[in-house]
Amino acid sequence: MISISPRLLRIYLLIPFAVFFLSGCEEEPPVLPGLKFSSITVVSEPAGAAVIFNNKNTGKVTPTVIEGLEPGFYKIDLKLGKYIDTTFYTLVARDQQDTMLLAMRENPSDWWQNWNSSNSPLPMNTINKIIIDPRGDKWLATNGKGLVKFDGQAWTIIDRSNSGIPDNYILDFLVDRNGRIWVATPEGFGRSDNGVWTVYNRQNSNLPDNYINCLDLDGWGNVWIGTYSAGLVKFDGATFKVYNTGNSGIPSNRINAIKTDDNGNVYIGTHGEGLALYSPSTDGWVVYNQVTSNIPGMIVNRITVDQKNDFWVGFTGSTGPVGVSMFNRKVFTNYTPANSGFAGSLVTAIANAPDGKIWVTTADAGVSYLNNGRWTRYTTANSGIKDNSALSIAIDRDGNKWIGAGGLNLYVGGK
């Protein structure tokens, strides 16, 4: 008679169960009745990115749906020409339908180009304003090296050494319908007519202040001039008329920005007293400040008009960031860091793109655009812009952006 120890008996009895268990693990467990698979909808901005799922090409492009997923941890890669490859990981539960929306980051070398004083004849990297003329030439106002024209190939520098321009510090300028160039400088303002300069200052005219911050032209050919300390000036080509706090309803003598409308009204951005409206036809004044309106700031730095004939106003905060506002001549729609994704404490320029997007440069937070209530921002951290101190912007007929930030930047995206 064979004697079996109790310990061995327990082992023999467990063997059939172990064999059954191991053989059952050779294949993945079936999905039990009533249990559902999950799915992920993958959307990219822009669309058309190839979808790689767990390192395998799915043959699909965004937007697309990946279906039949068991619970687990998954890796998804997106690939699109001229964009940096994007990878994300997601944890999927049972019976789960998720949507993943990803903004593809542009490859800077494919979207940005920069000209600066080291790689081109551009005389300095600080550009206060950019204008694109009807021929497509770019005119740049520098902060100490005169006026520069760039036709895409050649550079032309207009400064005190080779012209009658009043000063090399160009604070503002414009090109009129006759192709004449008007410049605002700390030494008066000037007009170039086919290279022949006429300069107006306190010494040779009734101009009350040599330090000219800004200027604009109305539909009748009058030049409206904003001074640093002597108010607003109208110049009709022969005579000067001065509007200051002593003889008019203007609230401040320090003028930062001017914009005229089709009716001849003049919108004036002051330094500390909000926005003022002057109607020459009635000689009437309206002041928009934080008592009389919902304007968000009192230091108005820039004013422009969009395709709907609404005004866009940019501010500098006295105690903190203020942002920009759309003004429909009644109320301000404000976009501030507190109520939107806008960033930056000093607005330096505002431009209206052909597609209706509003582009804003700031002295401390790069450049941003507004589209359908959402801000998209470009800085040195996520784009090819050369400096986060962006001082100027102009947009050409093709929607390309020319930005003054660490030199001249060309950005062909954002359309």
Coordinates of C-alpha atoms in Angstrom, one line a residue:
M1 CA 0.0 0.0 0.0
I2 CA 1.4 3.4 -1.1
S3 CA 1.2 6.1 1.5
I4 CA 0.8 9.7 0.3
S5 CA 1.5 12.6 2.6
P6 CA -1.3 15.1 3.1
R7 CA 1.0 17.8 1.6
L8 CA 1.5 15.9 -1.7
L9 CA -2.2 15.1 -1.8
R10 CA -3.0 18.8 -1.8
I11 CA -0.6 19.4 -4.7
Y12 CA -2.1 16.6 -6.8
L13 CA -5.6 17.9 -6.2
L14 CA -4.5 21.5 -7.3
I15 CA -2.9 20.4 -10.6
P16 CA -6.1 20.1 -12.7
F17 CA -7.2 23.5 -11.6
A18 CA -3.8 25.0 -12.4
V19 CA -3.7 23.4 -15.9
F20 CA -7.2 24.8 -16.6
F21 CA -6.2 28.3 -15.4
L22 CA -3.0 28.5 -17.5
S23 CA -4.7 27.2 -20.6
G24 CA -7.4 29.8 -20.3
C25 CA -4.8 32.6 -20.3
E26 CA -3.3 31.7 -23.7
E27 CA -5.8 34.1 -25.4
E28 CA -7.2 37.5 -24.3
P29 CA -10.4 37.2 -22.3
P30 CA -13.6 37.7 -24.3
V31 CA -15.7 40.7 -23.9
L32 CA -18.7 39.6 -21.8
P33 CA -22.2 40.2 -23.1
G34 CA -23.4 43.7 -22.4
L35 CA -19.9 45.3 -22.1
K36 CA -19.2 48.0 -24.7
F37 CA -16.0 49.1 -26.4
S38 CA -14.8 52.7 -26.3
S39 CA -13.8 55.3 -28.9
I40 CA -11.7 58.4 -29.3
T41 CA -12.5 61.2 -31.8
V42 CA -9.2 62.8 -32.8
V43 CA -9.4 66.4 -34.1
S44 CA -6.4 68.6 -35.0
E45 CA -6.0 72.2 -35.8
P46 CA -5.4 72.3 -38.7
A47 CA -7.0 69.2 -40.0
G48 CA -5.3 66.5 -42.2
A49 CA -2.7 65.2 -39.7
A50 CA -1.8 61.5 -40.1
V51 CA -2.8 59.5 -37.0
I52 CA -0.4 57.0 -35.5
F53 CA -2.0 54.7 -32.9
N54 CA 0.3 52.8 -30.5
N55 CA 3.2 53.3 -33.0
K56 CA 1.1 51.8 -35.9
N57 CA -0.1 53.9 -38.8
T58 CA -3.9 53.9 -38.9
G59 CA -4.1 55.2 -42.5
K60 CA -6.4 57.9 -41.2
V61 CA -6.1 61.6 -41.0
T62 CA -7.8 64.1 -38.7
P63 CA -10.6 64.5 -37.9
T64 CA -11.2 60.8 -37.4
V65 CA -12.6 58.3 -34.9
I66 CA -10.7 55.4 -33.4
E67 CA -13.2 52.7 -32.4
G68 CA -13.3 49.3 -30.7
L69 CA -11.0 50.2 -27.8
E70 CA -10.6 48.1 -24.7
P71 CA -9.8 49.9 -21.4
G72 CA -6.2 50.8 -21.3
F73 CA -3.4 53.4 -21.8
Y74 CA -2.9 54.5 -25.4
K75 CA -0.4 56.6 -27.3
I76 CA -1.4 58.7 -30.3
D77 CA 1.0 60.6 -32.6
L78 CA -0.1 63.2 -35.1
K79 CA 2.1 64.1 -38.1
L80 CA 1.6 66.9 -40.6
G81 CA 4.0 68.7 -43.0
K82 CA 5.4 72.0 -41.8
Y83 CA 4.2 71.2 -38.2
I84 CA 6.0 69.7 -35.3
D85 CA 5.0 66.1 -34.5
T86 CA 2.5 66.0 -31.7
T87 CA 2.3 63.1 -29.2
F88 CA -0.3 62.6 -26.4
Y89 CA -1.3 59.8 -24.1
T90 CA -4.8 58.9 -22.9
L91 CA -6.3 56.5 -20.4
V92 CA -9.5 54.9 -21.8
A93 CA -12.2 53.4 -19.6
R94 CA -15.0 51.0 -20.5
D95 CA -17.8 52.4 -22.7
Q96 CA -16.2 55.8 -23.0
Q97 CA -16.4 58.2 -26.0
D98 CA -13.7 60.9 -25.8
T99 CA -12.8 63.8 -28.1
M100 CA -9.2 65.0 -28.3
L101 CA -8.7 68.4 -29.8
L102 CA -5.1 69.3 -30.4
A103 CA -3.5 72.5 -31.9
M104 CA -0.5 71.5 -34.0
R105 CA 2.5 73.6 -33.4
E106 CA 4.1 75.1 -36.5
N107 CA 7.6 74.4 -37.4
P108 CA 9.1 77.9 -37.1
S109 CA 11.6 77.5 -40.1
D110 CA 8.6 76.9 -42.4
W111 CA 6.5 79.8 -41.3
W112 CA 8.8 82.6 -40.1
Q113 CA 11.6 84.7 -41.6
N114 CA 13.6 87.4 -39.9
W115 CA 15.8 90.3 -41.1
N116 CA 17.9 92.1 -38.5
S117 CA 20.9 94.4 -38.3
S118 CA 23.2 91.3 -38.2
N119 CA 21.9 89.4 -41.3
S120 CA 20.7 92.3 -43.5
P121 CA 21.2 96.0 -44.2
L122 CA 18.4 96.9 -41.7
P123 CA 20.1 99.6 -39.6
M124 CA 18.5 98.8 -36.3
N125 CA 16.1 96.2 -34.8
T126 CA 13.7 98.6 -33.1
I127 CA 10.8 99.3 -35.5
N128 CA 8.1 101.7 -34.3
K129 CA 5.7 101.3 -37.2
I130 CA 5.3 99.4 -40.5
I131 CA 3.3 100.5 -43.6
I132 CA 2.9 98.5 -46.8
D133 CA 2.3 100.8 -49.8
P134 CA 0.2 100.0 -52.9
R135 CA 3.3 98.5 -54.7
G136 CA 3.8 96.1 -51.8
D137 CA 7.0 97.8 -50.5
K138 CA 7.4 97.8 -46.7
W139 CA 8.2 101.1 -45.0
L140 CA 9.7 100.9 -41.5
A141 CA 9.9 103.6 -38.9
T142 CA 13.0 103.0 -36.8
N143 CA 13.7 104.3 -33.3
G144 CA 16.8 106.3 -34.2
K145 CA 18.0 105.2 -37.7
G146 CA 15.5 107.0 -39.9
L147 CA 13.0 105.6 -42.4
V148 CA 13.6 102.3 -44.2
K149 CA 12.1 100.9 -47.4
F150 CA 12.3 97.2 -48.2
D151 CA 11.0 95.9 -51.5
G152 CA 11.7 92.2 -50.7
Q153 CA 15.2 92.4 -52.1
A154 CA 16.8 95.9 -51.7
W155 CA 16.9 98.2 -48.7
T156 CA 16.7 102.0 -48.9
I157 CA 17.6 104.0 -45.8
I158 CA 16.4 107.6 -45.5
D159 CA 18.0 109.5 -42.6
R160 CA 19.6 112.8 -41.7
S161 CA 22.8 112.0 -43.5
N162 CA 21.2 111.7 -46.9
S163 CA 17.9 113.6 -46.8
G164 CA 16.0 116.5 -45.2
I165 CA 14.0 114.3 -42.8
P166 CA 13.5 116.2 -39.6
D167 CA 15.0 113.5 -37.3
N168 CA 16.1 109.9 -37.3
Y169 CA 13.6 109.0 -34.5
I170 CA 10.4 108.2 -36.4
L171 CA 7.5 108.0 -33.9
D172 CA 4.7 107.7 -36.5
F173 CA 4.3 108.1 -40.2
L174 CA 1.8 107.7 -43.1
V175 CA 1.7 107.7 -46.8
D176 CA -1.1 109.8 -48.4
R177 CA -3.1 109.2 -51.6
N178 CA -0.5 111.1 -53.6
G179 CA 2.3 108.9 -52.4
R180 CA 3.8 111.6 -50.1
I181 CA 5.3 110.5 -46.8
W182 CA 4.5 112.3 -43.6
V183 CA 6.6 111.6 -40.5
A184 CA 6.2 112.5 -36.8
T185 CA 9.5 113.0 -34.9
P186 CA 10.7 114.7 -31.7
E187 CA 11.9 117.5 -33.9
G188 CA 8.7 118.4 -35.6
F189 CA 7.0 116.7 -38.5
G190 CA 7.9 116.5 -42.2
R191 CA 6.5 115.7 -45.6
S192 CA 8.5 114.1 -48.4
D193 CA 7.2 114.7 -52.0
N194 CA 9.4 112.7 -54.4
G195 CA 12.3 112.9 -52.0
V196 CA 12.0 116.7 -51.4
W197 CA 11.4 117.3 -47.7
T198 CA 9.4 120.1 -46.1
V199 CA 9.9 120.3 -42.3
Y200 CA 7.5 122.0 -39.9
N201 CA 8.7 122.9 -36.3
R202 CA 8.3 125.6 -33.7
Q203 CA 11.1 127.6 -35.2
N204 CA 9.6 128.0 -38.7
S205 CA 5.8 127.7 -38.1
N206 CA 3.0 128.0 -35.6
L207 CA 3.4 124.4 -34.5
P208 CA 3.1 124.6 -30.6
D209 CA 5.4 121.6 -29.8
N210 CA 8.2 119.9 -31.7
Y211 CA 7.6 116.5 -30.1
I212 CA 5.0 114.9 -32.3
N213 CA 3.7 111.6 -31.1
C214 CA 1.2 110.7 -33.9
L215 CA -0.6 112.0 -36.9
D216 CA -3.4 111.1 -39.3
L217 CA -5.0 112.4 -42.5
D218 CA -8.8 113.0 -42.9
G219 CA -10.7 112.7 -46.2
W220 CA -10.3 116.4 -47.0
G221 CA -6.5 116.3 -46.8
N222 CA -6.1 117.9 -43.4
V223 CA -3.3 116.5 -41.2
W224 CA -4.2 116.0 -37.6
I225 CA -1.2 116.0 -35.3
G226 CA -0.9 114.8 -31.7
T227 CA 1.8 116.5 -29.6
Y228 CA 3.5 115.3 -26.4
S229 CA 2.5 118.4 -24.4
A230 CA 0.6 120.9 -26.4
G231 CA -2.6 119.2 -27.5
L232 CA -4.1 118.5 -30.9
V233 CA -3.2 120.4 -34.0
K234 CA -5.0 120.6 -37.4
F235 CA -2.9 121.5 -40.4
D236 CA -4.6 122.3 -43.7
G237 CA -1.4 122.7 -45.7
A238 CA -1.1 126.4 -44.8
T239 CA -2.3 127.2 -41.3
F240 CA -2.3 125.5 -37.9
K241 CA -5.2 125.3 -35.5
V242 CA -4.5 124.2 -32.0
Y243 CA -6.9 122.4 -29.6
N244 CA -5.7 122.3 -26.0
T245 CA -7.3 122.1 -22.5
G246 CA -7.4 125.8 -22.3
N247 CA -9.4 126.5 -25.5
S248 CA -11.4 123.4 -26.2
G249 CA -13.1 120.3 -24.7
I250 CA -10.0 118.1 -25.2
P251 CA -9.3 116.4 -21.8
S252 CA -5.5 116.2 -22.0
N253 CA -2.7 117.9 -23.9
R254 CA -0.7 114.7 -24.2
I255 CA -1.9 112.8 -27.3
N256 CA -0.8 109.2 -28.0
A257 CA -3.0 108.3 -30.9
I258 CA -5.3 109.8 -33.6
K259 CA -7.7 108.2 -36.0
T260 CA -10.2 110.0 -38.3
D261 CA -13.4 108.4 -39.7
D262 CA -15.2 108.8 -43.0
N263 CA -17.3 111.6 -41.6
G264 CA -14.3 113.7 -40.6
N265 CA -14.6 113.0 -36.9
V266 CA -11.4 112.7 -35.0
Y267 CA -10.8 110.1 -32.3
I268 CA -8.0 111.0 -29.9
G269 CA -6.2 108.7 -27.6
T270 CA -5.0 110.6 -24.6
H271 CA -2.4 109.8 -21.9
G272 CA -4.4 109.4 -18.8
E273 CA -7.8 110.9 -19.8
G274 CA -9.3 108.2 -21.9
L275 CA -10.6 108.6 -25.5
A276 CA -11.9 111.9 -26.9
L277 CA -14.1 112.4 -30.0
Y278 CA -14.0 115.7 -31.8
S279 CA -16.6 116.6 -34.5
P280 CA -15.3 119.5 -36.7
S281 CA -18.8 119.9 -38.3
T282 CA -20.3 120.8 -34.9
D283 CA -17.2 121.8 -33.0
G284 CA -18.4 119.3 -30.4
W285 CA -16.5 117.1 -28.0
V286 CA -17.3 113.8 -26.3
V287 CA -15.0 112.3 -23.7
Y288 CA -15.1 108.6 -22.9
N289 CA -13.5 107.9 -19.5
Q290 CA -14.2 105.5 -16.7
V291 CA -16.9 107.8 -15.3
T292 CA -18.8 108.4 -18.6
S293 CA -18.3 105.0 -20.2
N294 CA -17.2 101.4 -19.7
I295 CA -13.8 102.1 -21.2
P296 CA -11.3 99.8 -19.3
G297 CA -8.3 102.1 -19.2
M298 CA -7.3 105.7 -19.3
I299 CA -4.1 105.6 -21.3
V300 CA -5.0 105.0 -24.9
N301 CA -2.0 104.0 -26.9
R302 CA -3.4 102.9 -30.3
I303 CA -6.5 103.3 -32.4
T304 CA -7.5 101.6 -35.7
V305 CA -10.7 100.8 -37.7
D306 CA -11.8 97.4 -38.8
Q307 CA -13.7 96.2 -41.9
K308 CA -17.1 96.8 -40.1
N309 CA -16.1 100.4 -39.4
D310 CA -15.7 99.7 -35.7
F311 CA -12.8 101.1 -33.7
W312 CA -10.2 99.0 -31.9
V313 CA -8.5 100.7 -29.0
G314 CA -5.3 99.6 -27.4
F315 CA -4.3 100.6 -23.9
T316 CA -1.3 100.8 -21.5
G317 CA -2.2 100.0 -18.0
S318 CA -1.2 102.5 -15.2
T319 CA -1.6 99.9 -12.4
G320 CA -1.7 96.6 -14.4
P321 CA -2.6 95.1 -17.8
V322 CA -5.7 96.5 -19.5
G323 CA -5.8 95.0 -23.0
V324 CA -7.8 96.1 -26.1
S325 CA -11.4 97.1 -26.8
M326 CA -13.8 97.2 -29.7
F327 CA -15.7 100.4 -29.7
N328 CA -18.9 100.7 -31.8
R329 CA -19.3 104.4 -31.1
K330 CA -21.6 103.5 -28.2
V331 CA -20.0 101.0 -25.8
F332 CA -16.7 99.2 -25.5
T333 CA -16.3 95.4 -25.8
N334 CA -13.3 94.8 -23.6
Y335 CA -10.7 92.1 -23.9
T336 CA -8.5 92.1 -20.8
P337 CA -6.3 89.5 -19.2
A338 CA -9.0 89.2 -16.5
N339 CA -11.9 88.3 -18.8
S340 CA -10.2 86.7 -21.9
G341 CA -7.0 85.1 -23.1
F342 CA -5.4 88.4 -24.0
A343 CA -1.8 88.9 -22.6
G344 CA 0.3 92.0 -22.4
S345 CA 0.4 95.2 -20.5
L346 CA 1.3 97.7 -23.3
V347 CA -0.4 97.5 -26.7
T348 CA 1.9 98.9 -29.4
A349 CA 0.0 98.2 -32.6
I350 CA -3.4 96.9 -33.9
A351 CA -4.0 95.5 -37.4
N352 CA -7.0 94.2 -39.2
A353 CA -6.4 91.2 -41.5
P354 CA -8.2 90.5 -44.8
D355 CA -10.0 87.6 -43.1
G356 CA -11.3 89.8 -40.3
K357 CA -9.0 88.7 -37.5
I358 CA -7.6 91.4 -35.2
W359 CA -3.9 91.2 -34.6
V360 CA -2.3 93.0 -31.7
T361 CA 1.4 93.5 -30.8
T362 CA 2.5 94.2 -27.2
A363 CA 5.8 95.4 -25.8
D364 CA 6.0 92.5 -23.3
A365 CA 4.0 89.5 -24.6
G366 CA 4.6 89.0 -28.3
V367 CA 1.8 89.2 -30.9
S368 CA -1.8 87.8 -30.6
Y369 CA -4.8 87.5 -32.8
L370 CA -8.5 87.4 -32.0
N371 CA -10.7 85.0 -33.9
N372 CA -14.3 84.1 -32.9
G373 CA -13.7 85.4 -29.3
R374 CA -10.5 83.3 -28.9
W375 CA -6.9 84.7 -28.6
T376 CA -3.9 82.9 -30.1
R377 CA -0.5 84.2 -29.0
Y378 CA 3.0 83.9 -30.6
T379 CA 6.1 84.3 -28.5
T380 CA 9.7 83.3 -28.7
A381 CA 8.7 80.1 -26.8
N382 CA 6.2 78.8 -29.4
S383 CA 7.1 80.5 -32.7
G384 CA 9.8 82.0 -34.8
I385 CA 9.3 85.6 -33.6
K386 CA 12.7 87.0 -32.5
D387 CA 11.6 89.1 -29.6
N388 CA 8.6 89.2 -27.2
S389 CA 8.8 93.0 -27.4
A390 CA 6.7 93.4 -30.5
L391 CA 6.2 97.1 -31.5
S392 CA 4.6 97.1 -34.9
I393 CA 2.6 95.1 -37.4
A394 CA 1.3 95.4 -40.9
I395 CA -0.6 92.8 -43.0
D396 CA -0.2 92.6 -46.8
R397 CA -2.9 91.7 -49.3
D398 CA -2.0 88.0 -49.1
G399 CA -2.6 88.0 -45.3
N400 CA 1.1 87.7 -44.5
K401 CA 2.1 89.5 -41.3
W402 CA 5.1 91.8 -41.1
I403 CA 6.1 92.3 -37.5
G404 CA 8.6 94.6 -35.8
A405 CA 10.2 92.5 -33.0
G406 CA 13.9 92.1 -32.8
G407 CA 14.1 93.3 -36.4
L408 CA 11.6 92.6 -39.2
N409 CA 9.7 89.3 -39.0
L410 CA 7.6 87.8 -41.8
Y411 CA 4.9 85.3 -40.7
V412 CA 3.0 83.5 -43.4
G413 CA 0.6 81.6 -41.2
G414 CA -2.4 82.5 -39.0
K415 CA -4.7 82.7 -42.0

